[in-house]
Amino acid sequence: QIQLVQSGPELKKPGESVKISCKASGYTFTDYAMNWVKQAPGNGLKWMGWINTQTGKPTYADDFKQRFVFSLETSASTAYLQINNLNIEDTATYFCTRFPVWGQGASVTVSS
Amino acid sequence: DIVLTQAPLSVSVTPGESASISCRSSKSLLSSKGITSLYWYLQRPGKSPQLLIYQMSNLASGVPDRFSSSGSETDFTLKISKVETEDVGVYYCGHRLEYPTFGAGTKLELK
């Protein structure tokens, strides 16, 4: 069946970087765009942007145009989200989604 | 930006009773293809969102028919009849016109 499996929880310090993976299975990876969604603790869902899995071209929502990088490893059917120069406000669960299928979420905690 | 406003923010329901959640859009969600781009999701505690309804009124695969949705181009209602324990969680409306946004969520609890 169609699945998106994300990497495990991360604990980082302010200023560090983190790279989250999202491995797809059960479908042709390049047939669907991959979206990323942020959910801060106790908050709702915020769309971060998407990446065209055929061309690799990323599109970022306004709040995520700095420090955030979407990338692909097409041969491994995997999408990545990298967050640079982490700050406390980046503490959240990050979901990849190939609508309507969602990954299980990857928790990132930023703490000094 | 299209803003989706949900009401209420929380609802407490007796098992077996019905519940309704409203979602109002700041712009029409009717696409040029004649599809209403309104989706309903349920996020159970500690889980990822699960699609319940797509294109305003279509039940997603595996979703019980206790769930239904209707609306216009800007005003939508999710109805849950005969609420069960498994329905507890946060309900989000969302759209995919322009770029996706979500409502703030409605937390459903049992009395």
Tab-separated table of C-alpha atoms in Angstrom:
chain	number	residue	atom	x	y	z
A	1	GLN	CA	0.000	0.000	0.000
A	2	ILE	CA	1.014	3.624	-0.370
A	3	GLN	CA	3.208	4.739	2.527
A	4	LEU	CA	5.332	7.678	3.523
A	5	VAL	CA	7.810	6.831	6.269
A	6	GLN	CA	9.645	9.694	7.929
A	7	SER	CA	12.844	9.779	9.932
A	8	GLY	CA	12.948	9.766	13.713
A	9	PRO	CA	12.859	12.504	16.325
A	10	GLU	CA	15.655	15.070	16.441
A	11	LEU	CA	16.986	17.170	19.303
A	12	LYS	CA	19.052	20.126	18.151
A	13	LYS	CA	20.605	23.304	19.535
A	14	PRO	CA	19.840	26.774	18.213
A	15	GLY	CA	21.940	27.558	15.159
A	16	GLU	CA	22.319	23.928	14.097
A	17	SER	CA	20.791	22.304	11.026
A	18	VAL	CA	18.528	19.284	10.651
A	19	LYS	CA	17.585	17.139	7.662
A	20	ILE	CA	14.369	15.117	7.755
A	21	SER	CA	13.664	12.322	5.310
A	22	CYS	CA	10.411	11.031	3.851
A	23	LYS	CA	10.619	7.686	2.054
A	24	ALA	CA	7.763	6.827	-0.270
A	25	SER	CA	6.622	3.362	-1.268
A	26	GLY	CA	3.698	1.750	-3.036
A	27	TYR	CA	3.518	4.189	-5.942
A	28	THR	CA	5.681	5.834	-8.585
A	29	PHE	CA	7.498	8.560	-6.678
A	30	THR	CA	7.708	10.990	-9.579
A	31	ASP	CA	3.999	10.860	-10.336
A	32	TYR	CA	3.033	13.072	-7.402
A	33	ALA	CA	4.285	16.267	-5.836
A	34	MET	CA	5.497	16.130	-2.248
A	35	ASN	CA	4.280	18.712	0.222
A	36	TRP	CA	5.617	19.630	3.655
A	37	VAL	CA	3.441	20.745	6.569
A	38	LYS	CA	4.515	22.138	9.950
A	39	GLN	CA	2.633	21.590	13.189
A	40	ALA	CA	4.007	23.441	16.206
A	41	PRO	CA	3.132	21.995	19.638
A	42	GLY	CA	-0.577	22.436	20.362
A	43	ASN	CA	-1.077	24.278	17.085
A	44	GLY	CA	-2.709	23.640	13.746
A	45	LEU	CA	-1.351	22.708	10.350
A	46	LYS	CA	0.747	25.107	8.277
A	47	TRP	CA	1.667	24.345	4.696
A	48	MET	CA	5.362	24.962	4.057
A	49	GLY	CA	5.503	24.335	0.335
A	50	TRP	CA	5.990	21.562	-2.150
A	51	ILE	CA	8.559	20.037	-4.460
A	52	ASN	CA	7.979	18.858	-7.998
A	53	THR	CA	9.259	15.287	-7.904
A	54	GLN	CA	9.806	15.226	-11.664
A	55	THR	CA	11.920	18.367	-11.943
A	56	GLY	CA	13.099	18.860	-8.371
A	57	LYS	CA	11.842	22.416	-8.378
A	58	PRO	CA	10.776	23.549	-4.899
A	59	THR	CA	8.100	26.120	-4.095
A	60	TYR	CA	8.131	27.654	-0.630
A	61	ALA	CA	5.315	29.370	1.243
A	62	ASP	CA	6.165	32.924	2.258
A	63	ASP	CA	7.092	32.048	5.850
A	64	PHE	CA	9.487	29.341	4.712
A	65	LYS	CA	11.561	31.040	2.016
A	66	GLN	CA	14.565	31.492	4.255
A	67	ARG	CA	16.457	28.631	5.973
A	68	PHE	CA	14.269	25.843	4.547
A	69	VAL	CA	15.359	23.552	1.721
A	70	PHE	CA	13.368	20.822	-0.029
A	71	SER	CA	15.316	18.216	-1.960
A	72	LEU	CA	14.965	14.762	-3.479
A	73	GLU	CA	16.817	11.510	-3.918
A	74	THR	CA	14.638	10.162	-6.689
A	75	SER	CA	16.499	6.858	-7.012
A	76	ALA	CA	15.561	6.160	-3.383
A	77	SER	CA	12.010	7.564	-3.645
A	78	THR	CA	12.885	9.928	-0.826
A	79	ALA	CA	12.168	13.584	-0.180
A	80	TYR	CA	14.087	15.694	2.290
A	81	LEU	CA	13.428	18.799	4.342
A	82	GLN	CA	16.474	20.627	5.648
A	83	ILE	CA	16.167	23.455	8.152
A	84	ASN	CA	19.232	25.635	8.646
A	85	ASN	CA	20.120	27.946	11.525
A	86	LEU	CA	17.458	26.408	13.781
A	87	ASN	CA	15.673	28.522	16.368
A	88	ILE	CA	13.248	27.723	19.169
A	89	GLU	CA	10.250	28.493	16.944
A	90	ASP	CA	11.245	25.614	14.661
A	91	THR	CA	10.269	23.149	17.389
A	92	ALA	CA	7.453	21.231	15.728
A	93	THR	CA	6.356	18.067	14.021
A	94	TYR	CA	6.976	18.148	10.288
A	95	PHE	CA	4.805	16.082	7.982
A	96	CYS	CA	5.414	15.126	4.399
A	97	THR	CA	2.250	14.532	2.431
A	98	ARG	CA	1.423	13.310	-1.022
A	99	PHE	CA	-2.174	14.328	-0.630
A	100	PRO	CA	-4.119	12.528	0.703
A	101	VAL	CA	-1.427	10.245	2.108
A	102	TRP	CA	0.595	11.603	5.044
A	103	GLY	CA	3.791	10.527	6.698
A	104	GLN	CA	3.743	9.791	10.413
A	105	GLY	CA	5.502	13.057	11.193
A	106	ALA	CA	9.036	13.865	12.311
A	107	SER	CA	9.524	15.663	15.602
A	108	VAL	CA	12.179	18.360	15.829
A	109	THR	CA	12.979	19.908	19.192
A	110	VAL	CA	15.273	22.920	19.360
A	111	SER	CA	16.616	23.642	22.818
A	112	SER	CA	19.791	25.065	24.277
B	1	ASP	CA	-4.340	34.288	0.943
B	2	ILE	CA	-7.471	32.233	1.431
B	3	VAL	CA	-8.408	32.127	5.111
B	4	LEU	CA	-10.520	29.280	6.464
B	5	THR	CA	-12.431	29.989	9.673
B	6	GLN	CA	-13.737	27.036	11.650
B	7	ALA	CA	-16.403	27.036	14.329
B	8	PRO	CA	-16.665	26.018	17.034
B	9	LEU	CA	-13.064	25.589	18.189
B	10	SER	CA	-14.164	22.782	20.437
B	11	VAL	CA	-17.241	20.633	20.795
B	12	SER	CA	-18.259	18.126	23.443
B	13	VAL	CA	-20.611	15.402	22.282
B	14	THR	CA	-22.441	12.546	23.972
B	15	PRO	CA	-21.666	9.221	22.241
B	16	GLY	CA	-24.472	8.401	19.832
B	17	GLU	CA	-25.386	12.049	19.317
B	18	SER	CA	-24.534	14.174	16.280
B	19	ALA	CA	-22.009	16.961	15.827
B	20	SER	CA	-21.584	19.661	13.212
B	21	ILE	CA	-18.505	21.718	12.368
B	22	SER	CA	-18.539	24.812	10.216
B	23	CYS	CA	-15.817	26.058	7.881
B	24	ARG	CA	-16.045	29.428	6.168
B	25	SER	CA	-13.700	30.507	3.400
B	26	SER	CA	-12.664	34.085	2.668
B	27	LYS	CA	-12.879	33.325	-1.057
B	28	SER	CA	-14.778	30.946	-3.290
B	29	LEU	CA	-13.252	27.459	-3.338
B	30	LEU	CA	-14.818	26.611	-6.685
B	31	SER	CA	-12.020	25.902	-9.148
B	32	SER	CA	-12.014	26.668	-12.852
B	33	LYS	CA	-12.600	22.962	-13.394
B	34	GLY	CA	-15.877	23.110	-11.491
B	35	ILE	CA	-14.471	21.272	-8.466
B	36	THR	CA	-14.937	22.650	-4.963
B	37	SER	CA	-11.530	22.380	-3.357
B	38	LEU	CA	-12.614	21.730	0.230
B	39	TYR	CA	-11.261	18.852	2.284
B	40	TRP	CA	-11.921	17.618	5.802
B	41	TYR	CA	-9.285	15.859	7.894
B	42	LEU	CA	-9.310	14.192	11.296
B	43	GLN	CA	-6.164	14.189	13.382
B	44	ARG	CA	-6.430	11.743	16.225
B	45	PRO	CA	-4.154	12.336	19.237
B	46	GLY	CA	-0.534	11.648	18.352
B	47	LYS	CA	-1.326	10.727	14.760
B	48	SER	CA	-1.034	12.337	11.353
B	49	PRO	CA	-4.093	13.865	9.666
B	50	GLN	CA	-6.433	11.450	7.937
B	51	LEU	CA	-8.557	12.493	4.968
B	52	LEU	CA	-12.288	12.174	5.622
B	53	ILE	CA	-13.911	14.168	2.807
B	54	TYR	CA	-12.554	15.377	-0.527
B	55	GLN	CA	-13.925	17.925	-2.976
B	56	MET	CA	-16.478	19.116	-0.428
B	57	SER	CA	-18.803	16.133	-0.309
B	58	ASN	CA	-17.021	12.922	-1.314
B	59	LEU	CA	-16.298	10.354	1.361
B	60	ALA	CA	-12.703	9.126	1.357
B	61	SER	CA	-12.035	5.416	1.110
B	62	GLY	CA	-12.659	3.531	4.345
B	63	VAL	CA	-14.410	6.432	6.075
B	64	PRO	CA	-17.742	5.446	7.642
B	65	ASP	CA	-20.870	6.994	6.197
B	66	ARG	CA	-21.603	8.596	9.565
B	67	PHE	CA	-19.518	11.423	8.126
B	68	SER	CA	-21.002	13.778	5.566
B	69	SER	CA	-20.228	17.222	4.226
B	70	SER	CA	-22.037	19.849	2.254
B	71	GLY	CA	-21.798	23.506	1.414
B	72	SER	CA	-21.639	26.282	-1.089
B	73	GLU	CA	-18.614	28.007	-2.615
B	74	THR	CA	-17.603	29.573	0.708
B	75	ASP	CA	-19.536	27.951	3.544
B	76	PHE	CA	-19.198	24.312	4.474
B	77	THR	CA	-20.448	21.948	7.161
B	78	LEU	CA	-19.101	18.612	8.314
B	79	LYS	CA	-21.686	16.474	10.060
B	80	ILE	CA	-20.896	13.459	12.188
B	81	SER	CA	-23.883	11.371	13.100
B	82	LYS	CA	-23.892	8.869	15.969
B	83	VAL	CA	-20.528	9.983	17.327
B	84	GLU	CA	-18.268	7.162	18.483
B	85	THR	CA	-15.157	6.998	20.659
B	86	GLU	CA	-12.909	6.716	17.592
B	87	ASP	CA	-14.154	10.119	16.361
B	88	VAL	CA	-12.261	11.966	19.090
B	89	GLY	CA	-9.576	14.291	17.796
B	90	VAL	CA	-9.115	17.553	15.947
B	91	TYR	CA	-10.986	18.200	12.710
B	92	TYR	CA	-9.453	20.470	10.096
B	93	CYS	CA	-10.902	21.852	6.928
B	94	GLY	CA	-8.421	22.611	4.172
B	95	HIS	CA	-8.284	23.631	0.537
B	96	ARG	CA	-5.850	23.284	-2.384
B	97	LEU	CA	-6.610	26.297	-4.516
B	98	GLU	CA	-3.580	28.528	-5.060
B	99	TYR	CA	-1.602	27.013	-2.252
B	100	PRO	CA	-3.045	24.886	0.585
B	101	THR	CA	-4.209	26.379	3.851
B	102	PHE	CA	-6.052	24.852	6.766
B	103	GLY	CA	-8.572	26.010	9.297
B	104	ALA	CA	-7.495	26.338	12.930
B	105	GLY	CA	-9.107	23.052	13.849
B	106	THR	CA	-12.078	21.929	15.944
B	107	LYS	CA	-11.403	19.665	18.883
B	108	LEU	CA	-14.076	17.018	19.394
B	109	GLU	CA	-14.353	15.464	22.833
B	110	LEU	CA	-16.831	13.055	24.368
B	111	LYS	CA	-19.042	13.982	27.280
